[in-house]
JSON list of C-alpha atoms and ligand atoms in Angstrom, two decimals:
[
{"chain": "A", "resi": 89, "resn": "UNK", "atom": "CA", "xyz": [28.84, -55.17, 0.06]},
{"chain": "A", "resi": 90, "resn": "UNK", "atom": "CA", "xyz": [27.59, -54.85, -3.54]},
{"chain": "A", "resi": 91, "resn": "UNK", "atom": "CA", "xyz": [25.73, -51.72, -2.66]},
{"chain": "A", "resi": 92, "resn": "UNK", "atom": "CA", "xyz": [28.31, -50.57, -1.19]},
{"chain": "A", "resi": 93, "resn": "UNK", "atom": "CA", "xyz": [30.36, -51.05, -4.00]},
{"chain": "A", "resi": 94, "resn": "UNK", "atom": "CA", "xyz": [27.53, -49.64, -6.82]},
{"chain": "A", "resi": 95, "resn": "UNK", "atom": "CA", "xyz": [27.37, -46.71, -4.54]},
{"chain": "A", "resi": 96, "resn": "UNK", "atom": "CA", "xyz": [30.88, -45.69, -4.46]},
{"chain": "A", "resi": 97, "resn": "UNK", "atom": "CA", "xyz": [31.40, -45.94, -8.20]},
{"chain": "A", "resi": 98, "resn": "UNK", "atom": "CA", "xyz": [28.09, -44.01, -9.01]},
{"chain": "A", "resi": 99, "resn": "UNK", "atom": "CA", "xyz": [29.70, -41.53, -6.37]},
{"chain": "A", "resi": 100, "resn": "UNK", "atom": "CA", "xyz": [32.98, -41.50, -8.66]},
{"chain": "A", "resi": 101, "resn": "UNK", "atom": "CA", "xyz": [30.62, -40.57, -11.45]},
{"chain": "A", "resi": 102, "resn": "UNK", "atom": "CA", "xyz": [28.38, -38.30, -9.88]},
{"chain": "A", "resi": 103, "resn": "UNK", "atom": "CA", "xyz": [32.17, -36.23, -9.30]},
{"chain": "A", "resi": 104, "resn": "UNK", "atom": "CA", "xyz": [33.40, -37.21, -13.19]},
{"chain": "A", "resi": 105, "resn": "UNK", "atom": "CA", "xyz": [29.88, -35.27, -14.63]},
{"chain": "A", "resi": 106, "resn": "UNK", "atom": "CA", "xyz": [30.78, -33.64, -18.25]},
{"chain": "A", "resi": 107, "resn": "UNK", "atom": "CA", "xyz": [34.39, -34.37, -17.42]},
{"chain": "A", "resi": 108, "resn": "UNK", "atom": "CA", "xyz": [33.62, -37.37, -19.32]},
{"chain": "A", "resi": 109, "resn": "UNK", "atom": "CA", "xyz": [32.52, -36.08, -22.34]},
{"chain": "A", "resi": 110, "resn": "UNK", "atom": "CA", "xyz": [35.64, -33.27, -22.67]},
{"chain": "A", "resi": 111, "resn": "UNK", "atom": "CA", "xyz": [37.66, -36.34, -22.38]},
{"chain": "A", "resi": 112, "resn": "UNK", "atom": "CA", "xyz": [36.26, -38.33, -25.06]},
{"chain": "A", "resi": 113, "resn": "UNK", "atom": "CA", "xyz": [35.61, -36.00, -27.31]},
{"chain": "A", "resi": 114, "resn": "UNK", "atom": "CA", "xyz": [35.38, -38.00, -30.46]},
{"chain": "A", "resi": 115, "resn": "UNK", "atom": "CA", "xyz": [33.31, -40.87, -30.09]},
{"chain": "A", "resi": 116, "resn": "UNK", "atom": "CA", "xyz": [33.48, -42.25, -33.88]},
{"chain": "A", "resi": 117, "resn": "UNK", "atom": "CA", "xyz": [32.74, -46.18, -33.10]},
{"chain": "A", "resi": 118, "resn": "UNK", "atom": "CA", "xyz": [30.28, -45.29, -30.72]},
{"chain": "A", "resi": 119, "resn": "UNK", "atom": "CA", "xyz": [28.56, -42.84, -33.55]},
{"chain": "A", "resi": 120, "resn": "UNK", "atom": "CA", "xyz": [28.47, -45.50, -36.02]},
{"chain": "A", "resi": 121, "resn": "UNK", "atom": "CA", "xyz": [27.32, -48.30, -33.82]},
{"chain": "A", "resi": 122, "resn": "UNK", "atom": "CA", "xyz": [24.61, -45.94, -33.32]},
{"chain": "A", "resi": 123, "resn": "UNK", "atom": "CA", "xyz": [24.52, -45.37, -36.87]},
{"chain": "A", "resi": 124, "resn": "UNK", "atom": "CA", "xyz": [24.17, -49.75, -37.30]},
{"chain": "A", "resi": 125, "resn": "UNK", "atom": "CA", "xyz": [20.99, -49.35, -35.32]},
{"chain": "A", "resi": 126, "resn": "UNK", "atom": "CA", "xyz": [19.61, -46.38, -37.21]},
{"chain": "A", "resi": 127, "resn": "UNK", "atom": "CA", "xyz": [19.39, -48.46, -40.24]},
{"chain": "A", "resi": 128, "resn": "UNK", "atom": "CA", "xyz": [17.60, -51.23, -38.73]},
{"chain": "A", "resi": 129, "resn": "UNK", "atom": "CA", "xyz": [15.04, -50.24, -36.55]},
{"chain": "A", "resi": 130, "resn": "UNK", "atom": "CA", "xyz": [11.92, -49.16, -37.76]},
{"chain": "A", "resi": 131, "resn": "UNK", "atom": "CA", "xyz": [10.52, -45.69, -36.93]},
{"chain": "A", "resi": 132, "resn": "UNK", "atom": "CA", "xyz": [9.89, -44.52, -33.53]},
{"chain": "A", "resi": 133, "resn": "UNK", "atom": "CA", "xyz": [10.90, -47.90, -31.77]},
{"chain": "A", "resi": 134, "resn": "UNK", "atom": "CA", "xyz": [12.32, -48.36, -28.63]},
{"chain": "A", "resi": 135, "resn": "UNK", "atom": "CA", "xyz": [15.40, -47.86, -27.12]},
{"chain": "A", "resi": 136, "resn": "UNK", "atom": "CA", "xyz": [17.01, -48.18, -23.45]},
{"chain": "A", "resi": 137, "resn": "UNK", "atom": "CA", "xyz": [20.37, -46.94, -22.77]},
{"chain": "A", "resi": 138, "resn": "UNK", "atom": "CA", "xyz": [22.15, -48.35, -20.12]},
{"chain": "A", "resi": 139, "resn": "UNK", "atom": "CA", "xyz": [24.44, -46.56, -18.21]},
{"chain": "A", "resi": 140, "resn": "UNK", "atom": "CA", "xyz": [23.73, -43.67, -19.96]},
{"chain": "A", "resi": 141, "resn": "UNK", "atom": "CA", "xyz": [25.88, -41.21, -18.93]},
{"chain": "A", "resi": 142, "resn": "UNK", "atom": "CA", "xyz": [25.34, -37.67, -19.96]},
{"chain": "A", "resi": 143, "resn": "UNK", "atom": "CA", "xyz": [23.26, -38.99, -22.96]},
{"chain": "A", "resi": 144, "resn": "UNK", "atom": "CA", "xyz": [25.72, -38.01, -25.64]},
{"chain": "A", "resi": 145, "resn": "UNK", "atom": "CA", "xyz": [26.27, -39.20, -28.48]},
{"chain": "A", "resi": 146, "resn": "UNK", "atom": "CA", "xyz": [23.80, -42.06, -28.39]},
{"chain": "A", "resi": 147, "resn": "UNK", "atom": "CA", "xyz": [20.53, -41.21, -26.25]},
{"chain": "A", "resi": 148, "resn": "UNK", "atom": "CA", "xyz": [21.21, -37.71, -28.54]},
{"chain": "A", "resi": 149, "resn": "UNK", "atom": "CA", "xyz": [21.77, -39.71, -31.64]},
{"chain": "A", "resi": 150, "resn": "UNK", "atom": "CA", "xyz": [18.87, -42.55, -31.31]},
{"chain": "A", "resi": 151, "resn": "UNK", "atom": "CA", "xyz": [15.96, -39.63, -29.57]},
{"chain": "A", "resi": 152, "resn": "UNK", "atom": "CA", "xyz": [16.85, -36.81, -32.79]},
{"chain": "A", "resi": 153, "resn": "UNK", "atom": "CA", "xyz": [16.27, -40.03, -35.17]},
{"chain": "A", "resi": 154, "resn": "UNK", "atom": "CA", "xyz": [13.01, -39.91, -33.74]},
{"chain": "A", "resi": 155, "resn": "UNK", "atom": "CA", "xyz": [13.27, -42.92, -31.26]},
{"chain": "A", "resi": 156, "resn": "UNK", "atom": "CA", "xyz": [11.46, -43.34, -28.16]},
{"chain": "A", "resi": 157, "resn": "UNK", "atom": "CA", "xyz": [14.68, -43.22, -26.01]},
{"chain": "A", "resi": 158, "resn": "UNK", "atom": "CA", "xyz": [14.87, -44.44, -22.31]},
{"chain": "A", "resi": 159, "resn": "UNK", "atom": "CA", "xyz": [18.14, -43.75, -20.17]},
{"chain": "A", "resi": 160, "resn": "UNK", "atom": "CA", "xyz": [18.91, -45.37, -17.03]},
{"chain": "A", "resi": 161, "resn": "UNK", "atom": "CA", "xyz": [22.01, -44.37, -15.08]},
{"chain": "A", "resi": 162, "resn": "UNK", "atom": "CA", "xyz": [23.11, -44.81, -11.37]},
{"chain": "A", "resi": 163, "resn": "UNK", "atom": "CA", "xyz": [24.65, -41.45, -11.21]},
{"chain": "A", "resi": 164, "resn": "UNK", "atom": "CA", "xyz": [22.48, -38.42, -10.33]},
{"chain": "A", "resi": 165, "resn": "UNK", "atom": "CA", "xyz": [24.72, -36.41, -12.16]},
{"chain": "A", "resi": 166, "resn": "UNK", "atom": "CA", "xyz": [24.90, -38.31, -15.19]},
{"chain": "A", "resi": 167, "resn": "UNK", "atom": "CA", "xyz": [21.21, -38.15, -15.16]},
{"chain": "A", "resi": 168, "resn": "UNK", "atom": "CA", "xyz": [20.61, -34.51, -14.48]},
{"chain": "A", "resi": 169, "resn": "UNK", "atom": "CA", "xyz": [22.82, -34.38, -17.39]},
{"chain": "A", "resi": 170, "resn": "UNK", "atom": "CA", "xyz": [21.12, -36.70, -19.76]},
{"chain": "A", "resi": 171, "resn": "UNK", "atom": "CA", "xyz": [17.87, -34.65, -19.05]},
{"chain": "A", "resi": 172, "resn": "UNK", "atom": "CA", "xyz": [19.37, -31.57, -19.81]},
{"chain": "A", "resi": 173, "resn": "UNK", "atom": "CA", "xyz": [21.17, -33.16, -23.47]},
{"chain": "A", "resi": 174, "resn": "UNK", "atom": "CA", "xyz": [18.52, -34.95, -24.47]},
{"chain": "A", "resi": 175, "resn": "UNK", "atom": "CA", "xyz": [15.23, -33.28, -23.72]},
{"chain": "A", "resi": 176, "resn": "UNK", "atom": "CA", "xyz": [13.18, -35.75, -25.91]},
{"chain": "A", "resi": 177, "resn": "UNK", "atom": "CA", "xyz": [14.31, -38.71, -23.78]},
{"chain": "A", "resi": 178, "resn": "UNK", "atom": "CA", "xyz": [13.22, -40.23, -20.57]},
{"chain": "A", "resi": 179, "resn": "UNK", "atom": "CA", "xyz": [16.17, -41.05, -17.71]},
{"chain": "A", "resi": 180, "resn": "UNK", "atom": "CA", "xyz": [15.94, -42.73, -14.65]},
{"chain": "A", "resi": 181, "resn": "UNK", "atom": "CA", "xyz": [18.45, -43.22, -12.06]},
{"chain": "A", "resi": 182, "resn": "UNK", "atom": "CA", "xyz": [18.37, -46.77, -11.30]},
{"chain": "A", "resi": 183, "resn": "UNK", "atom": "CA", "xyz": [20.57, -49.73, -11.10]},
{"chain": "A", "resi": 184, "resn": "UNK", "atom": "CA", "xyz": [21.17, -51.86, -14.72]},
{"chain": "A", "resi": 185, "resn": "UNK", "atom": "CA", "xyz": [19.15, -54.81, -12.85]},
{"chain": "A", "resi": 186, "resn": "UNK", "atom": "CA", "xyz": [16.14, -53.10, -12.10]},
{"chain": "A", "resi": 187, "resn": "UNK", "atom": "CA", "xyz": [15.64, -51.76, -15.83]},
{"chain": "A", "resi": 188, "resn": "UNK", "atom": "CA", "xyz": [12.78, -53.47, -16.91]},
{"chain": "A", "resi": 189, "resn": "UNK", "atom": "CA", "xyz": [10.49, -54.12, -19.50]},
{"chain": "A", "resi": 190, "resn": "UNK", "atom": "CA", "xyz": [11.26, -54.82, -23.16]},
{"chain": "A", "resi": 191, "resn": "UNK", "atom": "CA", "xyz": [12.90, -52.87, -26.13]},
{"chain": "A", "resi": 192, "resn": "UNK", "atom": "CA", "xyz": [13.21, -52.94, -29.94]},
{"chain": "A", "resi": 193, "resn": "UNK", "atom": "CA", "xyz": [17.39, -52.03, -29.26]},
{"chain": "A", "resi": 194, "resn": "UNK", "atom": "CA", "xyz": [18.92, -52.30, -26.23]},
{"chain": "A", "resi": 195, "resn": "UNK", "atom": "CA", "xyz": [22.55, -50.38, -26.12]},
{"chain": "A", "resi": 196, "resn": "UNK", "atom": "CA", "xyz": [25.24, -50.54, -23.37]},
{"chain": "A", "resi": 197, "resn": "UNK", "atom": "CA", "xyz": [28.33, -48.75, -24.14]},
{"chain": "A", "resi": 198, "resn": "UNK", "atom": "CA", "xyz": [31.53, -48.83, -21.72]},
{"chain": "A", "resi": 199, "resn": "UNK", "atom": "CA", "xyz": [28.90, -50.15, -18.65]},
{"chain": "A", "resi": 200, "resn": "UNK", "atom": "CA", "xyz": [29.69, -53.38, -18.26]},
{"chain": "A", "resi": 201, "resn": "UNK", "atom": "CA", "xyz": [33.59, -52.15, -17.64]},
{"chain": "A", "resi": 202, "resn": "UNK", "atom": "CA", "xyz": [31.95, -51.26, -13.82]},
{"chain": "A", "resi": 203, "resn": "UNK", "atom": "CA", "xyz": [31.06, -54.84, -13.08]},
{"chain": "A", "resi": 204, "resn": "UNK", "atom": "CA", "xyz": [33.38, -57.52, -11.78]},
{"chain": "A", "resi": 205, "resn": "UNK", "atom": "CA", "xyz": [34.05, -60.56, -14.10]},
{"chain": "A", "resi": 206, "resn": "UNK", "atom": "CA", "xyz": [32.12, -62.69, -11.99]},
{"chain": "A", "resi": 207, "resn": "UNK", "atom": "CA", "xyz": [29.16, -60.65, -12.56]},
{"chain": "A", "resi": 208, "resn": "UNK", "atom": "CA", "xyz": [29.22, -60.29, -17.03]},
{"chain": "A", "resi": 209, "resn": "UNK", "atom": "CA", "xyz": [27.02, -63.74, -17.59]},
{"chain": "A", "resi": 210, "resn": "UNK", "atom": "CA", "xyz": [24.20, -61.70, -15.08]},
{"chain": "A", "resi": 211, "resn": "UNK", "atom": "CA", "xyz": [24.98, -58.64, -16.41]},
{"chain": "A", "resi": 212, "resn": "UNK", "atom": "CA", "xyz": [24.89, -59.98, -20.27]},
{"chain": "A", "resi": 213, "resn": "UNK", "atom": "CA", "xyz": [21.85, -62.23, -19.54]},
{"chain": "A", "resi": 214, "resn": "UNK", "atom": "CA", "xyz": [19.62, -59.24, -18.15]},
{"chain": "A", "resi": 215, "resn": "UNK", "atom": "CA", "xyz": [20.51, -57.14, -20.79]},
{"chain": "A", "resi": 216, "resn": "UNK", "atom": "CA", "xyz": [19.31, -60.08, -23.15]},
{"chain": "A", "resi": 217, "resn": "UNK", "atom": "CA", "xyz": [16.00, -60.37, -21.46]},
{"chain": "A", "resi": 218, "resn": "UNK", "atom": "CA", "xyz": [15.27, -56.70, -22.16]},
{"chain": "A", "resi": 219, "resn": "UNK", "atom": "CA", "xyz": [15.19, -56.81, -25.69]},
{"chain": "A", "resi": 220, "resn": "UNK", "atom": "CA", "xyz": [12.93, -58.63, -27.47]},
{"chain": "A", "resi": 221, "resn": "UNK", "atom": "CA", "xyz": [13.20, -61.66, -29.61]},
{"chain": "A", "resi": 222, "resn": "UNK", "atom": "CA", "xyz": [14.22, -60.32, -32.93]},
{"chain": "A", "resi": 223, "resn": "UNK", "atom": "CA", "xyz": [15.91, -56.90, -31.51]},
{"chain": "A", "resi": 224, "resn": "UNK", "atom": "CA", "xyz": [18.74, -55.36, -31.47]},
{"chain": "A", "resi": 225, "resn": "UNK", "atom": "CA", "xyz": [21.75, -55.03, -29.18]},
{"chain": "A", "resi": 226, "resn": "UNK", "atom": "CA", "xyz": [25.41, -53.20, -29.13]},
{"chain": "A", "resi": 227, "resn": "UNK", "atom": "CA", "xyz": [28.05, -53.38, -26.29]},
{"chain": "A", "resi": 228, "resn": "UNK", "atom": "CA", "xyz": [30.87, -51.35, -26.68]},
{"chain": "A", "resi": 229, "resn": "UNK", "atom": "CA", "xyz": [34.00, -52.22, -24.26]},
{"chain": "A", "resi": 230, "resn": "UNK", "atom": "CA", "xyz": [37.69, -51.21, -23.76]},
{"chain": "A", "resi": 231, "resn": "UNK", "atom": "CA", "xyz": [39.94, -55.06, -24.64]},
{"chain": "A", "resi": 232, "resn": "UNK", "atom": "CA", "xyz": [42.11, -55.89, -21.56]},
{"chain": "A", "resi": 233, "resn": "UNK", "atom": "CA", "xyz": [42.39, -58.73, -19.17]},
{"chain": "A", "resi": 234, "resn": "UNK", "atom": "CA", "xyz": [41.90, -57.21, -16.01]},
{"chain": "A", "resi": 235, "resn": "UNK", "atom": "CA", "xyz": [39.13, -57.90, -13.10]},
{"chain": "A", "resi": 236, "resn": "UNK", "atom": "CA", "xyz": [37.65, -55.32, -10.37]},
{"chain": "A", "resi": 237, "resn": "UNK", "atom": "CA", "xyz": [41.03, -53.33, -11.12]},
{"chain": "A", "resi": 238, "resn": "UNK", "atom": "CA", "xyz": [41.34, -49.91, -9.43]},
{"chain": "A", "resi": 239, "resn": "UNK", "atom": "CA", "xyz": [41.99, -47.09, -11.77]},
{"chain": "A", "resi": 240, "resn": "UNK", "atom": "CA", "xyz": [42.60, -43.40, -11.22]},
{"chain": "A", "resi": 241, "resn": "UNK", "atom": "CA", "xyz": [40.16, -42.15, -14.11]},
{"chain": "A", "resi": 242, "resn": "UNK", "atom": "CA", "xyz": [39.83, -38.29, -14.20]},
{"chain": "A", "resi": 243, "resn": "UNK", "atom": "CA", "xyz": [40.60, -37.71, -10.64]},
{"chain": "A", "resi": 244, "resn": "UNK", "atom": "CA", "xyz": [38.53, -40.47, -9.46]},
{"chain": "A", "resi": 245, "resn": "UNK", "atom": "CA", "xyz": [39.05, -43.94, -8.86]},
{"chain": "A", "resi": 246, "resn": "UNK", "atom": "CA", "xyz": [36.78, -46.49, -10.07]},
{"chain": "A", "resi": 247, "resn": "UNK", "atom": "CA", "xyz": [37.18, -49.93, -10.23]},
{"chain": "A", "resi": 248, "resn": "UNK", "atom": "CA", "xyz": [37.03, -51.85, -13.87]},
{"chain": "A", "resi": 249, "resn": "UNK", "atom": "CA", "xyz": [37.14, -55.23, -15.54]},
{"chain": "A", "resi": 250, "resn": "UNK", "atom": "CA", "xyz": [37.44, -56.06, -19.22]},
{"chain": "A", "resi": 251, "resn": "UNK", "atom": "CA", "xyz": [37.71, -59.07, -21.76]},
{"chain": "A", "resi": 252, "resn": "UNK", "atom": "CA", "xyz": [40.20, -59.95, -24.19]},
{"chain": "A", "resi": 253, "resn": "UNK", "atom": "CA", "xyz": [37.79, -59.61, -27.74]},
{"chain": "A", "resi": 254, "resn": "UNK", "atom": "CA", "xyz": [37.63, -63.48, -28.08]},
{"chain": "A", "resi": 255, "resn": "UNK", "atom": "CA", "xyz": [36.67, -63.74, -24.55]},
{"chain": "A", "resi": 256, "resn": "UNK", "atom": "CA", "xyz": [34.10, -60.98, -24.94]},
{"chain": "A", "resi": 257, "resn": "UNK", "atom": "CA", "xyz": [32.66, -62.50, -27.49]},
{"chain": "A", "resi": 258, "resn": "UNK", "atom": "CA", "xyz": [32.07, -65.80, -26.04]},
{"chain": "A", "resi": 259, "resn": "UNK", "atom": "CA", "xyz": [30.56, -63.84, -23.16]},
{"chain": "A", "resi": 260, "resn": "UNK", "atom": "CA", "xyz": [28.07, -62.09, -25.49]},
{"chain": "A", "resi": 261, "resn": "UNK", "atom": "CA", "xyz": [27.48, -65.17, -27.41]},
{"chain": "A", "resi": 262, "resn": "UNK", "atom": "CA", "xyz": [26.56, -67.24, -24.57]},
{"chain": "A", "resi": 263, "resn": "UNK", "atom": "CA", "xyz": [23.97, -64.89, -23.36]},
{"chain": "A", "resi": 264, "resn": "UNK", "atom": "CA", "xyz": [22.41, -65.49, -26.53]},
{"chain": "A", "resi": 265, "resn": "UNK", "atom": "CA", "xyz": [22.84, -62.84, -28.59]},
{"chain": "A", "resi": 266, "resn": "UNK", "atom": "CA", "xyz": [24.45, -63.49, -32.35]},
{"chain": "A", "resi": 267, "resn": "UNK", "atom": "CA", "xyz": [27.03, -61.16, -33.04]},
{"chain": "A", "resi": 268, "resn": "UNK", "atom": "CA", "xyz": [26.16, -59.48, -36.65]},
{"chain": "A", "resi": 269, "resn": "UNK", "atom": "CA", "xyz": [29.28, -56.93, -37.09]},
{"chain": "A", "resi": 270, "resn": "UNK", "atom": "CA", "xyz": [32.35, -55.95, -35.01]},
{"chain": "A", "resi": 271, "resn": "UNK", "atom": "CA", "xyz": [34.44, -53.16, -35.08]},
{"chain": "A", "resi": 272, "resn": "UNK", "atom": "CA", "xyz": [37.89, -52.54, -33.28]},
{"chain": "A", "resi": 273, "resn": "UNK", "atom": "CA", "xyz": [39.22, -49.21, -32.69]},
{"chain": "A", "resi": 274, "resn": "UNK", "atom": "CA", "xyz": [42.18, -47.62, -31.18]},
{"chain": "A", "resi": 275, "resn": "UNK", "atom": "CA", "xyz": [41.17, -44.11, -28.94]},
{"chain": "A", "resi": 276, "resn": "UNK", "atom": "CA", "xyz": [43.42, -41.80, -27.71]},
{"chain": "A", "resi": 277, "resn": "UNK", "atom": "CA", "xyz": [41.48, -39.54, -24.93]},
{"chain": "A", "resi": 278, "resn": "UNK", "atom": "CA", "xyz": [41.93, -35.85, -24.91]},
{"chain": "A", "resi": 279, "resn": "UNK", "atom": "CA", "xyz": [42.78, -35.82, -21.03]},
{"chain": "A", "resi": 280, "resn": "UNK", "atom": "CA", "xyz": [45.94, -37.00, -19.76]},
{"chain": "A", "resi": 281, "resn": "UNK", "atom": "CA", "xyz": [44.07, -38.54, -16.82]},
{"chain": "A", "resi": 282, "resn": "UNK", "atom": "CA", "xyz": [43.05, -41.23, -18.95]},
{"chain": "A", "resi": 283, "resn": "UNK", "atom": "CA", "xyz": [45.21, -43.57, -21.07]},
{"chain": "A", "resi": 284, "resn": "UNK", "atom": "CA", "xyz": [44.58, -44.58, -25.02]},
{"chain": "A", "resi": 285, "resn": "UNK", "atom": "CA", "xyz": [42.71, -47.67, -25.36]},
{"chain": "A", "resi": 286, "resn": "UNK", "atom": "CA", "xyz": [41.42, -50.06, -27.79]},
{"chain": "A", "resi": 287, "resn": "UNK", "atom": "CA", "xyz": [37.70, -50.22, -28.21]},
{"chain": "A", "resi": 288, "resn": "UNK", "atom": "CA", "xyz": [35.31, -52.81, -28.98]},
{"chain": "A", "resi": 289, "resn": "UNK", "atom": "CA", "xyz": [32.24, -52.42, -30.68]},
{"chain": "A", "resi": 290, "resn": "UNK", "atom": "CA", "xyz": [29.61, -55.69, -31.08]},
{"chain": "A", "resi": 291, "resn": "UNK", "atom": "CA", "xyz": [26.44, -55.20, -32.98]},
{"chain": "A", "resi": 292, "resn": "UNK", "atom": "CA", "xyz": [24.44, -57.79, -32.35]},
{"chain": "A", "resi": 293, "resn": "UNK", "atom": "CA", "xyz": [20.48, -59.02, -32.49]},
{"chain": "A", "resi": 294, "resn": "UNK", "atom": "CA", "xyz": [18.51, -61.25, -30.26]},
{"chain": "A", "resi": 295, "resn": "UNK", "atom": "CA", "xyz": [17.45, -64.28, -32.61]},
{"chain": "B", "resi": 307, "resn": "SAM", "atom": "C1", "xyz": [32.10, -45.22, -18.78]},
{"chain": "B", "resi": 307, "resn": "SAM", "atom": "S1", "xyz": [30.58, -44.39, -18.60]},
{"chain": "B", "resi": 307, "resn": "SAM", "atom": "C2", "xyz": [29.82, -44.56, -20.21]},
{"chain": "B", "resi": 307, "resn": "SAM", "atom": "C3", "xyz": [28.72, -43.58, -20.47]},
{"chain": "B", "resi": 307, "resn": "SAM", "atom": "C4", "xyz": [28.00, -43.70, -21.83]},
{"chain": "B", "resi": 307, "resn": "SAM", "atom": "N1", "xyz": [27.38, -45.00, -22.00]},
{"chain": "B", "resi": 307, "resn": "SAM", "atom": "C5", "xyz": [28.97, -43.44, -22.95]},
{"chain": "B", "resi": 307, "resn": "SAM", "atom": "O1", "xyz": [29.46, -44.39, -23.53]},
{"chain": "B", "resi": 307, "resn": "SAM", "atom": "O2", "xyz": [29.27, -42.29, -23.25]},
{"chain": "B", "resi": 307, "resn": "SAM", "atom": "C6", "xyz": [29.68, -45.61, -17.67]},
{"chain": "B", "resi": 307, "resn": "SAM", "atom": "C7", "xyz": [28.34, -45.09, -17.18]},
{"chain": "B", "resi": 307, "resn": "SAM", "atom": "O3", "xyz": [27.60, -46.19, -16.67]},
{"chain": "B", "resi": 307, "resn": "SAM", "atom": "C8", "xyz": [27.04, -45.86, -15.42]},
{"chain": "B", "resi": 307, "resn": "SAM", "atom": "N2", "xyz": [26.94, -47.13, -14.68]},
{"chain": "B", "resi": 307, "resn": "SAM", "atom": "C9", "xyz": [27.95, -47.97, -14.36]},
{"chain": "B", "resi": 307, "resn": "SAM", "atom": "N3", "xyz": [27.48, -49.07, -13.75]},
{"chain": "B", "resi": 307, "resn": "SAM", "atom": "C10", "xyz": [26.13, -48.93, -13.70]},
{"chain": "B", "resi": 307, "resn": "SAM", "atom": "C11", "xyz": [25.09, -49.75, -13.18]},
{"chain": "B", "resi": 307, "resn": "SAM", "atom": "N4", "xyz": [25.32, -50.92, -12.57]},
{"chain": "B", "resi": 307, "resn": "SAM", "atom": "N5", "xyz": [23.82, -49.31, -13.28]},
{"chain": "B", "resi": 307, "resn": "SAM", "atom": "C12", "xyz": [23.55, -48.10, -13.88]},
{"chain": "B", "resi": 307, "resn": "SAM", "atom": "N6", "xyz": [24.51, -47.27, -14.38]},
{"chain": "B", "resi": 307, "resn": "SAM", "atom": "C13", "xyz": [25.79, -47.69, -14.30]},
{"chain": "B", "resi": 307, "resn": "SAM", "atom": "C14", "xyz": [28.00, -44.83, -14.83]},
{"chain": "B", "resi": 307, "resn": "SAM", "atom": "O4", "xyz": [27.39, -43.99, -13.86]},
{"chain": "B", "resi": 307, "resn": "SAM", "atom": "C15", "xyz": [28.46, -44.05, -16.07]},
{"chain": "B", "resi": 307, "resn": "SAM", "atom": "O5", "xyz": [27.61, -42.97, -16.36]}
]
């Protein structure tokens, strides 16, 4: 059932490929959450990118800082994609859960939107475990109350859930990571298949 489930979204992005990046073409929050880490970590640390998607901005941003970037991503697509924007980094088409090992930073930008509600504490808890004590983390997410909800996104449908920012950050809290800065943002897409959004940005470290 889950697989099932995993498979038909990565299917959904394995069909969206650079779609997604022509319709978010200005990824400022993102680009400055990436920024947050760049004046933290020390030189050529290590970074894992979950859910990756076609590596740009941040996989681009962290590997041309000189960061030893890893990318994981279930899509093929996404993947071949990555490779092909981000030479310098290493991708691997994989589930989140079976990323492993552990990492100075640790980013996940609009992933966990493809997991039901039920699953965020799991989610949250393994991302937690994959950085190490002292490291960094930022989750980016679109606010909304809504759980497993299908939505027609850029001719596909995929299924999302997403937090209200208090509940978010409860969420992120209680998997143990202290939140350090926040940013909110408002994002209109350049593709009338998907609809503006507010954006949540949590930097956050590992105490
Ligand atoms: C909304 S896109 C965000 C892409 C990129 N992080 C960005 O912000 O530009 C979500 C990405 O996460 C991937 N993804 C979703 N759930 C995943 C999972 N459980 N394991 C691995 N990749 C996943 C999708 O294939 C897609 O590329």
């Amino acid at each position: 059932m889950q697989a099932a489930r995993e498979s038909r979204q990565a299917a959904a992005f394995d069909h969206i490929g650079d779609r997604y990046d022509e319709a978010f073409p200005h990824k400022d929050g993102q680009i400055s959450a990436g920024e947050w880490l760049l004046d933290r970590l020390p030189p050529e640390s290590a970074v894992l990118d979950l859910g990756c998607g076609t590596g740009l901005p941040t996989a681009a941003q962290l590997a041309g800082a000189g960061h030893r970037v890893t990318g994981v991503d279930y899509s093929a697509e996404m993947v071949r994609l990555a490779r092909r924007n981000v030479p310098q980094g290493v991708f691997l088409q994989g589930d989140l859960y079976e990323a492993e090992g552990r990492y100075d930073a640790v980013v996940a930008f609009f992933v966990l939107l493809m997991f039901p509600l039920d699953e965020f504490p799991g989610a949250l808890s393994r991302m937690h475990r994959l950085v190490r004590p002292g490291g960094l983390f930022c989750l980016s997410m679109v606010e909304a109350d809504l759980d497993d909800h299908p939505l027609a996104f850029l001719g596909q449908e995929v299924r999302v859930s997403a937090l209200l920012r208090d509940d978010l950050r409860a969420e992120v809290e209680a998997a143990g990571f202290a939140i350090e800065e926040e940013q909110v943002l408002s994002y209109a897409p350049a593709s009338t298949q998907a609809v503006p959004e507010v954006q949540l940005f949590l930097s956050c470290r590992r105490p």
